[in-house]
mmCIF file of C-alpha atoms in Angstrom:
data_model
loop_
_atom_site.group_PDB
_atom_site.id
_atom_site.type_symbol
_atom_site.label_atom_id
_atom_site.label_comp_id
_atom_site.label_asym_id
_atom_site.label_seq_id
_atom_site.Cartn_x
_atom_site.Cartn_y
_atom_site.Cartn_z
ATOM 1 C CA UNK J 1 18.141 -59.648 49.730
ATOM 2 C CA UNK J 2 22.006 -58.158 50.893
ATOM 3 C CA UNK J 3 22.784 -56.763 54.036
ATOM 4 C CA UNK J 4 26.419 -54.971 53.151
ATOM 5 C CA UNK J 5 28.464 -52.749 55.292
ATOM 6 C CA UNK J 6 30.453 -49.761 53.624
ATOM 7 C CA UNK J 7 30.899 -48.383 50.058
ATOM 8 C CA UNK J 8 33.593 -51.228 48.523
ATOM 9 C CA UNK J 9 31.853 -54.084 50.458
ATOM 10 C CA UNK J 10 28.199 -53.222 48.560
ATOM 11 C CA UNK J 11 29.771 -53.060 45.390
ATOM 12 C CA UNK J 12 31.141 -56.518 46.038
ATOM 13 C CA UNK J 13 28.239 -58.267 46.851
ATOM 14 C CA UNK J 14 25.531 -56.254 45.200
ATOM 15 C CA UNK J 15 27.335 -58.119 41.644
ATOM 16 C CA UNK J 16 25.986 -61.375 43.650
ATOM 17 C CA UNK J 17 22.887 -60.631 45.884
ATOM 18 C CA UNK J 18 19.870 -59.550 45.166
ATOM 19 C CA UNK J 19 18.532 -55.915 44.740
ATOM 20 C CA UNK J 20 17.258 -55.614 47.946
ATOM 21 C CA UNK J 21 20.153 -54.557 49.688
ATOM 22 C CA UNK J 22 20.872 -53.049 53.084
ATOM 23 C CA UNK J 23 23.750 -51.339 54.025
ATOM 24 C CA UNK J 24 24.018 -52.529 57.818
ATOM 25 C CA UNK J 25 26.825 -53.993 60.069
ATOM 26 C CA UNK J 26 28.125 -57.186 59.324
ATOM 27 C CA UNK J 27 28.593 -59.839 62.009
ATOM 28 C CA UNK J 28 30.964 -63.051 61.939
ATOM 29 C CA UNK J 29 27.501 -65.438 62.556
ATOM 30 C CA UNK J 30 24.352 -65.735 64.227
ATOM 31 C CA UNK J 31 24.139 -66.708 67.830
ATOM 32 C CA UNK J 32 20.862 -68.336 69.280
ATOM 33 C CA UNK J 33 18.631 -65.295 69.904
ATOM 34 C CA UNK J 34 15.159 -66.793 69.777
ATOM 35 C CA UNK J 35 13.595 -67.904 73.714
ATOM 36 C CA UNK J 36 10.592 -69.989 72.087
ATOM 37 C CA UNK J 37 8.761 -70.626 69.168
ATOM 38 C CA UNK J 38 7.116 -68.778 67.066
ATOM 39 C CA UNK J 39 3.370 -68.973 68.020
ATOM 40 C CA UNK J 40 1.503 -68.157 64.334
ATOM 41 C CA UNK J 41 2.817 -67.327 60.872
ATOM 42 C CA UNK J 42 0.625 -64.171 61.612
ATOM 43 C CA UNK J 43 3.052 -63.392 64.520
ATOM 44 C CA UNK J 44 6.274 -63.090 62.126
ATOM 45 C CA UNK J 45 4.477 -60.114 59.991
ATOM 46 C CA UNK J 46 5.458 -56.336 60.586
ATOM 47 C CA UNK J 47 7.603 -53.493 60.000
ATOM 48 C CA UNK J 48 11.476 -54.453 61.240
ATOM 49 C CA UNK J 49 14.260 -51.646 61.506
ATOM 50 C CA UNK J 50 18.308 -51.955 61.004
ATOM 51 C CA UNK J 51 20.609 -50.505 62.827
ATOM 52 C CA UNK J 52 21.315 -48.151 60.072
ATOM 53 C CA UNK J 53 17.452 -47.215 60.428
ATOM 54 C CA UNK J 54 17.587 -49.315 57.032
ATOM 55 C CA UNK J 55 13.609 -50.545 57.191
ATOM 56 C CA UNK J 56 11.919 -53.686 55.819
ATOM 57 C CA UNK J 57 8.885 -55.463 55.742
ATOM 58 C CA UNK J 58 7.657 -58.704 56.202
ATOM 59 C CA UNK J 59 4.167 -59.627 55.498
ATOM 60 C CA UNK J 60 1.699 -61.855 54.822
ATOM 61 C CA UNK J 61 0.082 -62.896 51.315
ATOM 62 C CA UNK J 62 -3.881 -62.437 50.600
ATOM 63 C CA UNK J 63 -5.533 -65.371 52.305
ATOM 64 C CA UNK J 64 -2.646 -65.321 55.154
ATOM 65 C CA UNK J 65 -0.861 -68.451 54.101
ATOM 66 C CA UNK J 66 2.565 -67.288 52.916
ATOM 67 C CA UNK J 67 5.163 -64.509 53.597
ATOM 68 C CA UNK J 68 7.282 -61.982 51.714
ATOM 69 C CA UNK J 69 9.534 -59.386 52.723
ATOM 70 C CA UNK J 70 9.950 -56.323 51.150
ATOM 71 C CA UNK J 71 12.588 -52.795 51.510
ATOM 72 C CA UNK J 72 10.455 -50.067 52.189
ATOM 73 C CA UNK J 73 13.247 -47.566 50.193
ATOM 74 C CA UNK J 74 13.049 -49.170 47.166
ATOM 75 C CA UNK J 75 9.986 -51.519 46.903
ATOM 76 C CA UNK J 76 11.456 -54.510 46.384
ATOM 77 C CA UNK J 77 9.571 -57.639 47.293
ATOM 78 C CA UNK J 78 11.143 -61.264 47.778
ATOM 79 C CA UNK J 79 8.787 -64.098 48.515
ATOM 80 C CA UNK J 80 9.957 -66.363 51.704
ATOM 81 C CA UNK J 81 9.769 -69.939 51.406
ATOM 82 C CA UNK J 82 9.929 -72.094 54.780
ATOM 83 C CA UNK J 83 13.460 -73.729 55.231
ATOM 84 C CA UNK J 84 13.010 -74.801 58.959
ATOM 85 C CA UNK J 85 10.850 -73.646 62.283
ATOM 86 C CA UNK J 86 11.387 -70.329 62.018
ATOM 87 C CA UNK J 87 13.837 -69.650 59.167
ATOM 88 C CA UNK J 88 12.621 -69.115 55.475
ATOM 89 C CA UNK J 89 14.931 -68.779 52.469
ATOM 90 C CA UNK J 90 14.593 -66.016 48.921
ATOM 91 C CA UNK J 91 15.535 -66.014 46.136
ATOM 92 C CA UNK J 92 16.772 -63.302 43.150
ATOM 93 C CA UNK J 93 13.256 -61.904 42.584
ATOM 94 C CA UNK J 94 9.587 -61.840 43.947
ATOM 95 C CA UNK J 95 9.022 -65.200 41.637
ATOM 96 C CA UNK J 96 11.913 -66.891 41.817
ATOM 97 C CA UNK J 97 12.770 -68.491 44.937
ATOM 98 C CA UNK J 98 16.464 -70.424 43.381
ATOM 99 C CA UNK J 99 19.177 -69.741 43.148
ATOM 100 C CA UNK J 100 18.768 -69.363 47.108
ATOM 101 C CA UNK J 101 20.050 -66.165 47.807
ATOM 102 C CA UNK J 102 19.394 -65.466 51.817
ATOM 103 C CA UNK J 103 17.653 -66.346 54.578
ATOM 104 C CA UNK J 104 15.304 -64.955 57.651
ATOM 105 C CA UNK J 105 14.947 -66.096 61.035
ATOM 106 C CA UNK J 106 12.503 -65.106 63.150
ATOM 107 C CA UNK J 107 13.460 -64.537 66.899
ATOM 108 C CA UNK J 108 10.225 -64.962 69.336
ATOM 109 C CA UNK J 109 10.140 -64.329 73.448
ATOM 110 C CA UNK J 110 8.635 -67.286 75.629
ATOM 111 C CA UNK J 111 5.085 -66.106 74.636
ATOM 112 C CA UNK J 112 5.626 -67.132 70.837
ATOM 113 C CA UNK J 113 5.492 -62.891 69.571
ATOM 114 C CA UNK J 114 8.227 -62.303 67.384
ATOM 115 C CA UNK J 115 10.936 -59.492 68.476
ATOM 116 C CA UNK J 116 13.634 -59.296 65.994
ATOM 117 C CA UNK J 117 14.615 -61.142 62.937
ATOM 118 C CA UNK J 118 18.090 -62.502 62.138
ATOM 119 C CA UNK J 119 19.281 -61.729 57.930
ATOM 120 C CA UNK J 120 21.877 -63.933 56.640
ATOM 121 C CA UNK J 121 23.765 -63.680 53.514
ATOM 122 C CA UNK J 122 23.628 -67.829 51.938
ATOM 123 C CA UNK J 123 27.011 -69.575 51.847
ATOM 124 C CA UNK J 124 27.803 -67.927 55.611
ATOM 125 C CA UNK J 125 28.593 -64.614 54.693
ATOM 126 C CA UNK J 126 27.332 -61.429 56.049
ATOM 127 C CA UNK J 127 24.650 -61.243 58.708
ATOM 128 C CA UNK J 128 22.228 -58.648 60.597
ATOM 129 C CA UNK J 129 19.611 -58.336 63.223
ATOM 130 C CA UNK J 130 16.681 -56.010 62.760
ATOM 131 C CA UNK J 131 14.175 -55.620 65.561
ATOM 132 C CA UNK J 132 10.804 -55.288 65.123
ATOM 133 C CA UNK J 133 9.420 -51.589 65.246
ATOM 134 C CA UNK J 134 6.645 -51.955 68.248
ATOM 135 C CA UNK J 135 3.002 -51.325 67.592
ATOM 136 C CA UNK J 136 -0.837 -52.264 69.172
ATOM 137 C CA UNK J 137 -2.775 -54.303 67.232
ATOM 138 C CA UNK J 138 -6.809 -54.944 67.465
ATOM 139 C CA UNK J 139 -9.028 -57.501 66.011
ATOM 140 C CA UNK J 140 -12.402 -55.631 65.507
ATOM 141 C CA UNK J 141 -15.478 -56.094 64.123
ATOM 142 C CA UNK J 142 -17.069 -53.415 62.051
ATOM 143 C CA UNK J 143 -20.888 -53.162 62.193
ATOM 144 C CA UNK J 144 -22.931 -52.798 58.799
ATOM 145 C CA UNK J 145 -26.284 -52.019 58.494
ATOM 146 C CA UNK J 146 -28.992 -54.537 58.939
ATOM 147 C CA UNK J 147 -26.884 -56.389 61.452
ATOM 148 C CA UNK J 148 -24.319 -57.736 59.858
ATOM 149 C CA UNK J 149 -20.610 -57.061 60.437
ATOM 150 C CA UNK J 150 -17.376 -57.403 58.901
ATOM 151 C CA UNK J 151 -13.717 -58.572 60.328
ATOM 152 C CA UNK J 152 -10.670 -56.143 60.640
ATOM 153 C CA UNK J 153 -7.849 -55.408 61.943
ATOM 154 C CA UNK J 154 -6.372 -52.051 63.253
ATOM 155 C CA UNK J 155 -3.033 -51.482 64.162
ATOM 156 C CA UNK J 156 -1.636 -47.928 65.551
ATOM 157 C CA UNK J 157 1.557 -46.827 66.444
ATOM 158 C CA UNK J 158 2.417 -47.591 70.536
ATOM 159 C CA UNK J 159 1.552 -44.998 73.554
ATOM 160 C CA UNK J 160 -1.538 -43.253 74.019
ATOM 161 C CA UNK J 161 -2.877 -41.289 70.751
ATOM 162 C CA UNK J 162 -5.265 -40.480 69.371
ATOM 163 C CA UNK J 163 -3.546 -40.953 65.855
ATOM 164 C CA UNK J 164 -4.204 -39.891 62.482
ATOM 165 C CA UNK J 165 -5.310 -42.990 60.512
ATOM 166 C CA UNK J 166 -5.783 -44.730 57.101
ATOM 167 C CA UNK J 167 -8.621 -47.127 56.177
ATOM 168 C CA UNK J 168 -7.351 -49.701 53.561
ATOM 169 C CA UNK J 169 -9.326 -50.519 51.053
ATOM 170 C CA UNK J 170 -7.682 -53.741 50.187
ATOM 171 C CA UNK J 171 -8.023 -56.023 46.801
ATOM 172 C CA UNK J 172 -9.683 -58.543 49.130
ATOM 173 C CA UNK J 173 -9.071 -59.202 52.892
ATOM 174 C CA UNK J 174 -7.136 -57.547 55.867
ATOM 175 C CA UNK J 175 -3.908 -59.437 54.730
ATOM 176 C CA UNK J 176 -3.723 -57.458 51.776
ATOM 177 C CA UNK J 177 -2.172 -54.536 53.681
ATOM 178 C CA UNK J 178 1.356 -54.571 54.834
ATOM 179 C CA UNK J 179 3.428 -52.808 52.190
ATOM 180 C CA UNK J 180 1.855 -50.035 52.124
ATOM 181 C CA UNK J 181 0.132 -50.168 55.458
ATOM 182 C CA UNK J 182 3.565 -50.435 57.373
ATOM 183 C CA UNK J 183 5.158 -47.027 55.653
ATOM 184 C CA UNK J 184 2.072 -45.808 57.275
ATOM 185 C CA UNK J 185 2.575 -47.214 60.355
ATOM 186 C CA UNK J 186 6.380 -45.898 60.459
ATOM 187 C CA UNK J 187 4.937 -41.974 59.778
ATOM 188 C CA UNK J 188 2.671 -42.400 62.869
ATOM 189 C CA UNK J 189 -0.470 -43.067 60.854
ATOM 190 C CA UNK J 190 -2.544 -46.085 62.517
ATOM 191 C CA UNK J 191 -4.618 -48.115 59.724
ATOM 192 C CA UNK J 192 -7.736 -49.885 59.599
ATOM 193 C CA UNK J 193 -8.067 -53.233 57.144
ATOM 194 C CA UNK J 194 -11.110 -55.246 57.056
ATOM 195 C CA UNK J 195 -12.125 -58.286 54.812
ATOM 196 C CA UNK J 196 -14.305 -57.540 51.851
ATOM 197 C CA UNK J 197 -17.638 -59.848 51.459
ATOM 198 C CA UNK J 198 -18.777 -57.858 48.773
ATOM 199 C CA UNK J 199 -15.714 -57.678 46.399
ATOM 200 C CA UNK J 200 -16.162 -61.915 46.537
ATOM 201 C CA UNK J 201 -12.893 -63.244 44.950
ATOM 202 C CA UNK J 202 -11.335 -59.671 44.802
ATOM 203 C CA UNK J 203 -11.852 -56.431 44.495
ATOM 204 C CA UNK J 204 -12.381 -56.385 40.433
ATOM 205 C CA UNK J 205 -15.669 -58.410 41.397
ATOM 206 C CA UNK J 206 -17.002 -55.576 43.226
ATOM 207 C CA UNK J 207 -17.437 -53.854 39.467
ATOM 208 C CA UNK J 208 -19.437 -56.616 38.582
ATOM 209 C CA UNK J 209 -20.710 -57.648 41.460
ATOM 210 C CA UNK J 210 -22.105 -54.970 43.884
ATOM 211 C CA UNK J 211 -20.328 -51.852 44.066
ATOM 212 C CA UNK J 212 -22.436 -50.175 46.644
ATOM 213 C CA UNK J 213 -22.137 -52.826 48.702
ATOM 214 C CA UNK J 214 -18.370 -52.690 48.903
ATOM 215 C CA UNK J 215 -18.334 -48.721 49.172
ATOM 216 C CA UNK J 216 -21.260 -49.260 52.113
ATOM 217 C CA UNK J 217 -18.194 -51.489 53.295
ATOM 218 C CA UNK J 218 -15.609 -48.899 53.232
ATOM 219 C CA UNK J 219 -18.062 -45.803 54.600
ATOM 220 C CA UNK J 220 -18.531 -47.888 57.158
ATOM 221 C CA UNK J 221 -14.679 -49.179 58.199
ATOM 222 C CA UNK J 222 -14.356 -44.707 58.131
ATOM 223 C CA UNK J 223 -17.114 -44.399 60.742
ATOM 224 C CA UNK J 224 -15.545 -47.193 63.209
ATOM 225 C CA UNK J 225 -12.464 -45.717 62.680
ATOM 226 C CA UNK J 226 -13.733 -42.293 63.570
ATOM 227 C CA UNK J 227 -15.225 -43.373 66.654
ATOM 228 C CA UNK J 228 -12.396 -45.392 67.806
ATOM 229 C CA UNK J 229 -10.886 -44.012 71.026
ATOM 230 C CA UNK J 230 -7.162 -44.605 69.700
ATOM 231 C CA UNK J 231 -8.045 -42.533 66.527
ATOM 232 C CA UNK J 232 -8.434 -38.769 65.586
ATOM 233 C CA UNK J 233 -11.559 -38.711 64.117
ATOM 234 C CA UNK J 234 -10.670 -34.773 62.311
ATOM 235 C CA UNK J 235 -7.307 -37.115 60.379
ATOM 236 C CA UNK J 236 -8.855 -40.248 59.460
ATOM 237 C CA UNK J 237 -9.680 -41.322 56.291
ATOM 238 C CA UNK J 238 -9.604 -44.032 53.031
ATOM 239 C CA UNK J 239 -6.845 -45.076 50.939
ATOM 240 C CA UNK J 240 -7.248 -47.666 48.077
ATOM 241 C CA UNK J 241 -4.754 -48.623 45.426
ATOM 242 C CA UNK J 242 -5.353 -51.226 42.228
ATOM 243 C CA UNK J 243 -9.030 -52.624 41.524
ATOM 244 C CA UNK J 244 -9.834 -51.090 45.128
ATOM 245 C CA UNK J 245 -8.721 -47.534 44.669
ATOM 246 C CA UNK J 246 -11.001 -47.458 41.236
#
């Protein structure tokens, strides 16, 4: 992933960087910018803007254990790889982590929530600061019928709404939303994801498993939605994409 900064510079490094590239300022090095650590890996995922108004992603993996980062322009996806505290390292495409080709540091406040990240180019070159676009975030749990309930999380844009919003019906649990979730996000949509019992070890099983229990699932992540005082109940509704848009 490239940060560059004008027309002759890109052309320069985009022969040696990756293909995510962002055109932003460059700056002669990173100062110290972080006030504690990060409190979770959770705490390092969400949408993070240039000062270009250049946009990327970083999010976590199904299951929550690893991160990625991808441009929201283009698609592009690099997987991170821990190289320190707070700093992980890519490399030239979403499976290849070598040749090294940049790194991410995550700056946090004193309470451990991240508020910007740091982009370096490896081998010292350029580097950028993106800070992390503000939103509200909600653990909830999502009644079903006969008493049981599901996990989810909801995240809406900041201030007061109530917002239009997007149920995602994921391949298998809440961490299965942030690329497509977060260009939500940035158009003022709020979204819903919740973890999927029924689809078992992803959302192909719910074909073979029990596909009215996961669509009991998703009518019922729509109703809390709906009733949710944050949400416009009129502009809410389900989007699904792979196994779990079929």
């Amino acid at each position: 992933m490239s940060l560059l900064t004008g027309k002759r510079a890109a052309v320069a490094v985009l022969a040696l960087a990756a293909s995510l590239s962002l055109a932003v300022a460059a700056t002669p090095g990173a100062t110290p910018e972080t006030d504690g650590p990060v409190k979770s890996l959770r705490a390092c995922a969400g949408l993070y803007s240039f000062g270009n108004g250049e946009k990327i992603v970083v999010g976590l993996q199904p299951g929550g254990t690893d991160l990625y980062a991808a441009r929201l322009s283009t698609g592009d996806v690099r997987k991170l790889e821990p190289a320190g505290e707070q700093t992980y390292r890519y490399g030239p495409t979403r499976d290849k982590s070598t040749p090294v080709e940049g790194s991410i540091e995550f700056n946090a406040g004193r309470d451990g929530e991240v508020t910007s990240l740091r982009w370096s180019q490896e081998g010292g070159g350029l580097s950028a600061r993106a800070r992390r676009v503000r939103s509200e975030e909600e653990s909830v749990t999502i009644p079903l019928a006969g008493g049981a309930a599901i996990s989810g999380l909801l995240i809406s844009p900041p201030g007061k709404g109530p917002f239009p919003a997007a149920v995602l019906v994921t391949r298998s649990d809440r961490y299965d939303l942030w690329q497509l979730g977060m260009e939500l996000l940035d158009h003022g949509i709020a979204i819903l994801a919740y973890d999927r019992p029924a689809a078992g070890n992803g959302a192909a099983a719910c074909r073979k498993k029990d596909e009215t229990a996961c669509a009991d699932e998703a009518r019922a992540a729509l109703s809390f939605a709906r009733s949710h005082a944050r949400i416009d109940p009129a502009r809410a509704g389900v989007v699904g994409w792979g196994d779990a848009g079929d």
